Short mmCIF file of C-alpha atoms in Angstrom, two decimals:
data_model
loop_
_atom_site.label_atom_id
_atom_site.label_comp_id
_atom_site.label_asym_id
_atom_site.label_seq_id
_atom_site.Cartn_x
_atom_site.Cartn_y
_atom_site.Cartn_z
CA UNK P 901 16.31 -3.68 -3.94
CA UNK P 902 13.52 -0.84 -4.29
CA UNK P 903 13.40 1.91 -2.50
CA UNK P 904 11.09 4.92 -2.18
CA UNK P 905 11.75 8.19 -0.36
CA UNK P 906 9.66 10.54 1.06
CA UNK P 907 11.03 13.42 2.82
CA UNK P 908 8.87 15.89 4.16
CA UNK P 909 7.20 14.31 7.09
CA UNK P 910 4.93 16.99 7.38
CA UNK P 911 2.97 19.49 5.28
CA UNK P 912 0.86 22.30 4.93
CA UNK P 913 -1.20 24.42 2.93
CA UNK P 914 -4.11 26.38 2.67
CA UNK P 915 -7.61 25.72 1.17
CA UNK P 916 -7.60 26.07 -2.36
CA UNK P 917 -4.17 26.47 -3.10
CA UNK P 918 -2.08 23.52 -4.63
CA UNK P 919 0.38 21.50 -3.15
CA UNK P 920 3.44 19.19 -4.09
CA UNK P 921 4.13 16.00 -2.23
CA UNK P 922 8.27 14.53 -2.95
CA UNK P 923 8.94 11.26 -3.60
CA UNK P 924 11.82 9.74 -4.74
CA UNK P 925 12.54 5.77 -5.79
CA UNK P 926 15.25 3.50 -6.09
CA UNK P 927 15.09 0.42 -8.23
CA UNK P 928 17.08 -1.58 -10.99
CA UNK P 929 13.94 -3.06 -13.00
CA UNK P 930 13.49 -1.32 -16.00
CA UNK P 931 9.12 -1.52 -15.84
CA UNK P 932 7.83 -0.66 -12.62
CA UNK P 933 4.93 1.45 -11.41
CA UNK P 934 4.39 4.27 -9.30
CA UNK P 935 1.42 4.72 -6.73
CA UNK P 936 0.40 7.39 -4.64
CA UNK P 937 -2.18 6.30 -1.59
CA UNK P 938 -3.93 8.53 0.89
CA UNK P 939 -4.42 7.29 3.95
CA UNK P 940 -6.96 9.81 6.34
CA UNK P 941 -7.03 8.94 9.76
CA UNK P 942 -9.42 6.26 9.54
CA UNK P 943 -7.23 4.39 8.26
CA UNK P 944 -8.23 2.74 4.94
CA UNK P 945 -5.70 2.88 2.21
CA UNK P 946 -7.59 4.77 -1.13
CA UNK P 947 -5.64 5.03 -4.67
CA UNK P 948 -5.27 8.12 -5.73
CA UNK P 949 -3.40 7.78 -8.85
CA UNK P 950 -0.70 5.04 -10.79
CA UNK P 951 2.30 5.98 -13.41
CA UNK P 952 3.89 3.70 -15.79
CA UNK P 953 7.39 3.86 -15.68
CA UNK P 954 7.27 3.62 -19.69
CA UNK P 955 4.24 6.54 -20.40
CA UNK P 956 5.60 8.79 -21.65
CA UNK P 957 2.48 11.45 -20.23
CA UNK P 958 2.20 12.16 -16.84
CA UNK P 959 -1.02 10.94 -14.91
CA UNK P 960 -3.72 13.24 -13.55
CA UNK P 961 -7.09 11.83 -12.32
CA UNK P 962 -9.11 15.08 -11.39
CA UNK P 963 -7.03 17.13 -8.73
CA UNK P 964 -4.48 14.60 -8.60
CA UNK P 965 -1.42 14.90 -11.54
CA UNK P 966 1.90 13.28 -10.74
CA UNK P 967 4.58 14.80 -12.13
CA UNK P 968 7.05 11.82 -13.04
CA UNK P 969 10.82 12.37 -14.08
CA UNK P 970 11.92 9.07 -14.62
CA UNK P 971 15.88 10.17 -14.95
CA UNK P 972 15.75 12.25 -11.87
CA UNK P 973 13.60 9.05 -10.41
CA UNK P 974 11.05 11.15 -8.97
CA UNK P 975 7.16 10.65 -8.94
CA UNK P 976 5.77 13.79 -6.97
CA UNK P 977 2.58 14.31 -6.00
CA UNK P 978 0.19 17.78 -7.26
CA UNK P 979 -2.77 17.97 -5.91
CA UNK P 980 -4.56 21.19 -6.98
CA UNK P 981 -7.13 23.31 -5.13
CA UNK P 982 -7.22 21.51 -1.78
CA UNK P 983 -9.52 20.55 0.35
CA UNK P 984 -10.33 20.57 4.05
CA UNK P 985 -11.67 16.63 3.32
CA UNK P 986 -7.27 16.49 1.57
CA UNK P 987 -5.95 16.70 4.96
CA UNK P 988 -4.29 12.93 5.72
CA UNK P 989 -1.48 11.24 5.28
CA UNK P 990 0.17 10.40 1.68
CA UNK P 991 2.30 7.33 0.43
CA UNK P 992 4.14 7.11 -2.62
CA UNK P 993 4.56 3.40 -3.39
CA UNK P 994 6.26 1.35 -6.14
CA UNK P 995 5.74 -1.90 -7.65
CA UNK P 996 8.12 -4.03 -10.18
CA UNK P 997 5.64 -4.56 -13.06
CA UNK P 998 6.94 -8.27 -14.00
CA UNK P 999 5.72 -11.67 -13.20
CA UNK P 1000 5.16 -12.95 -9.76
CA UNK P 1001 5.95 -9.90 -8.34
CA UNK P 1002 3.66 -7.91 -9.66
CA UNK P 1003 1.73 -6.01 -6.82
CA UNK P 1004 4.28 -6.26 -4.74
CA UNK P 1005 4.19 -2.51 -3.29
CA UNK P 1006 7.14 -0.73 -1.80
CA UNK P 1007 6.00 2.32 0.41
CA UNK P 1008 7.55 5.50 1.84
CA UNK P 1009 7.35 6.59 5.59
CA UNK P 1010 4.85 8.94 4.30
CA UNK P 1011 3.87 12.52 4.41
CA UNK P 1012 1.12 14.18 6.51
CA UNK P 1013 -0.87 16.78 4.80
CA UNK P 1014 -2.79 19.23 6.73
CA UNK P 1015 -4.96 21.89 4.97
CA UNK P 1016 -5.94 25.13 6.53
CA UNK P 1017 -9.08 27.40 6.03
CA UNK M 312 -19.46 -5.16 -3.84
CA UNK M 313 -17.88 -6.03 -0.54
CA UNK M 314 -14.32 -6.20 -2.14
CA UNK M 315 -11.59 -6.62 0.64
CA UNK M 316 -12.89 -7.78 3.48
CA UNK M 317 -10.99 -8.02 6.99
CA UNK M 318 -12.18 -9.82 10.16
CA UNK M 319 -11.54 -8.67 12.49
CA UNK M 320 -10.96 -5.14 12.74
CA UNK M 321 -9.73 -4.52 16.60
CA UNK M 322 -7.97 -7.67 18.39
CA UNK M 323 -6.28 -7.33 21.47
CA UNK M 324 -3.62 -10.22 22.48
CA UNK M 325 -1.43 -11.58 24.76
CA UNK M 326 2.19 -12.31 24.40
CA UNK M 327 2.32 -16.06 23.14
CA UNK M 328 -1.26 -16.61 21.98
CA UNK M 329 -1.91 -17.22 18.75
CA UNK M 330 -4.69 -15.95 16.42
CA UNK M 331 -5.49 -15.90 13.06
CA UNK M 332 -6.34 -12.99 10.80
CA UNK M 333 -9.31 -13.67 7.98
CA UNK M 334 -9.10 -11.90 4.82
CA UNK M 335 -11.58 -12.43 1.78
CA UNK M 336 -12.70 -10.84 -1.70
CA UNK M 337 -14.63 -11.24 -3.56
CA UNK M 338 -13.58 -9.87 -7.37
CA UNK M 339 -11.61 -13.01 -8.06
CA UNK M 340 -8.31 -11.91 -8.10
CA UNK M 341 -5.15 -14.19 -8.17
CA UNK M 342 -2.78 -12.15 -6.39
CA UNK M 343 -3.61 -11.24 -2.57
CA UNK M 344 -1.22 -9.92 0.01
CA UNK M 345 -0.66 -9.43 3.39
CA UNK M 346 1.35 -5.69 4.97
CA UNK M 347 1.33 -4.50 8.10
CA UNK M 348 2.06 -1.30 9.05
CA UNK M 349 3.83 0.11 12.41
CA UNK M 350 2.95 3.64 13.99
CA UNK M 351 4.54 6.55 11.40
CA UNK M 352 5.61 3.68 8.80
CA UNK M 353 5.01 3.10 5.64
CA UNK M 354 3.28 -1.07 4.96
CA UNK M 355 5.53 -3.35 4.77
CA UNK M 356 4.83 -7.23 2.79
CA UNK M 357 4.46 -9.95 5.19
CA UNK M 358 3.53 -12.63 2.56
CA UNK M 359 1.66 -12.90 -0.30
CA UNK M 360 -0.18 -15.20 -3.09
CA UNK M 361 -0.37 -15.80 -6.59
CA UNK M 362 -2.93 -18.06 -6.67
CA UNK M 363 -4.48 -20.62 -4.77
CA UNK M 364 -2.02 -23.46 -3.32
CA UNK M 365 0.50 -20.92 -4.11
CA UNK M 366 2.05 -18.60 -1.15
CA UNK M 367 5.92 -16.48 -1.07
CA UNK M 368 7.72 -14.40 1.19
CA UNK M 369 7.48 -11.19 1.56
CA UNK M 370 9.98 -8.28 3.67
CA UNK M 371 9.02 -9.07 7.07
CA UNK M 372 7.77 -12.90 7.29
CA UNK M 373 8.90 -14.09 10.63
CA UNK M 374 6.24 -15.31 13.21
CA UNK M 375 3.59 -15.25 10.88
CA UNK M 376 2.17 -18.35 8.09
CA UNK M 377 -0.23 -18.27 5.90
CA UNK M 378 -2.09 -20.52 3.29
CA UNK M 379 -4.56 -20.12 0.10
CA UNK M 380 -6.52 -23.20 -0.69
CA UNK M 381 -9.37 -20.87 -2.47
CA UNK M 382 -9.29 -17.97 -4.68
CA UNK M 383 -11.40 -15.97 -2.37
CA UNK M 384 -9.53 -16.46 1.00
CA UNK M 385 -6.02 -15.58 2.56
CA UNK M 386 -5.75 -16.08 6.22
CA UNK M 387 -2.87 -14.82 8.01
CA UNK M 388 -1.52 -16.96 11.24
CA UNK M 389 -0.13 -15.16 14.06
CA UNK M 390 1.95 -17.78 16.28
CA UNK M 391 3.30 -16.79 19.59
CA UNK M 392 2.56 -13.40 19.26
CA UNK M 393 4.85 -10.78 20.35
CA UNK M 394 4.34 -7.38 21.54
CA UNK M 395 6.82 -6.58 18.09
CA UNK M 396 3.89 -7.48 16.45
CA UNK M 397 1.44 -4.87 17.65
CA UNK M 398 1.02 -3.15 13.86
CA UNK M 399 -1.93 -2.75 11.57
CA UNK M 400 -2.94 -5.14 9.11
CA UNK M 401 -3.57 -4.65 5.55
CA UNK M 402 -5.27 -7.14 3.10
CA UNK M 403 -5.30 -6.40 -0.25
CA UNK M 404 -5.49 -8.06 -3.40
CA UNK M 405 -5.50 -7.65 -7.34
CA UNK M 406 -6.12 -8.98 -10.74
CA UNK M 407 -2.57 -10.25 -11.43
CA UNK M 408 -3.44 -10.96 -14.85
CA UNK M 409 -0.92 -8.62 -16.71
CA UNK M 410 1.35 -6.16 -16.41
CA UNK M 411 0.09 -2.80 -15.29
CA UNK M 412 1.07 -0.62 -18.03
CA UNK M 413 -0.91 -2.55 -20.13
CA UNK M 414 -4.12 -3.57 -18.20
CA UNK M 415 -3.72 -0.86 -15.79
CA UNK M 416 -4.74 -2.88 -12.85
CA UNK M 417 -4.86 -1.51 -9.78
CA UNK M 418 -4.41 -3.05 -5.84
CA UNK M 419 -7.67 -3.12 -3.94
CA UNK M 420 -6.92 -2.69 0.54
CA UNK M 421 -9.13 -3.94 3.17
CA UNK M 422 -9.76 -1.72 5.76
CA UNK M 423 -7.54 -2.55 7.92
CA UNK M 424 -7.11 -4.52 11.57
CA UNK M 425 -5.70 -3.25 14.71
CA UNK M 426 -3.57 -5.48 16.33
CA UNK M 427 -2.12 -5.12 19.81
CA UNK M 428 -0.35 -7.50 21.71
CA UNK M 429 0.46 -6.84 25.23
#
């Protein structure tokens, strides 16, 4: 069974500084992969970023980097110099990367970012 | 490019009616899917496809069907609805075509529909 694990519920930080969202996962497949979404309070779902569970480099896609340690399971979240417009809820998901269930996404409760002037 | 597209986006229902949910996109992907997500949850997979004719479980499949006779569409059936069911509902789809660590594919969402059932 997969699991993913996000424990802050809630977070904060001020414009311009960087911030670190947790996430930790759970699974017995040996290739999987590791999304974070943002969801702002319209709604939508938007990718942010994706990790490989065999590259060997950690993601970034402009502000966003994950930092992935695949012993210590975790895939966290940096996002660097924030922004007002950063402010809305984050899910780490996870997705066996085999077969049929490919795309299958696993989510976290999520964590609410708020950024302050 | 219209992508994911939802229909509709606000419903309001009530206990035992029955609706259906319309989801289309239009990027020809095999693989679509169906989550729904409850107030301070993460989704959760209520079905999904990996091609047309060809529909599975997902997590949380009970009081809901669904069927794929085209590429393009994935319809989600609501019977008897429940107030249980009042959640948001998420579309979404992708290529399917490999594994993503080697074609790097990516799942597209829909926007979303509100769903409330009183």
């Amino acid at each position: 069974a997969q699991k993913i694990t996000q424990t802050q519920p809630g977070m904060f930080v001020q414009e311009k500084e960087a911030v670190t969202l947790d996430c930790t996962y759970d699974t017995s497949d040996q290739s999987y992969g590791l999304f974070w979404y943002k969801q702002p309070s319209s709604g939508e779902m938007i990718f942010l970023i994706y990790q490989g569970s065999y590259d060997e480099q950690n993601a970034t896609e402009g502000r966003y980097s994950l930092n992935f340690q695949k012993a210590r399971k975790s895939a966290n979240l940096v996002i660097s110099a924030s922004q007002l417009g950063d402010s809305a809820m984050y899910f780490c998901a996870m997705s066996p990367d085999r077969g049929s269930t490919l795309g299958r996404l696993y989510f976290g409760r999520g964590t609410q970012l708020t950024v302050w002037p | 490019n219209a992508g994911v597209t939802q229909t509709p986006k606000f419903r309001i229902l009530k206990i035992g009616q029955s609706m259906t949910l319309q989801c289309a996109q239009d990027m020809n992907h095999n693989y679509m899917y169906w989550y729904r997500q409850d107030p301070g949850m993460g989704l959760k997979l209520i079905y999904y496809s990996v091609g047309a004719g060809i529909t599975d479980k997902g997590e949380v499949p009970n009081g809901y069907n669904v069927s794929r006779s085209t590429t393009e569409d994935f319809p989600l059936r609501l019977e008897l609805a429940a107030p249980s069911q009042t959640s948001v509902y998420f579309c979404a789809s992708s290529p399917g075509t490999g594994p993503f660590i080697v074609t790097g594919n990516t799942i597209y969402f829909g926007e979303g529909s509100w769903l409330t059932v009183v």
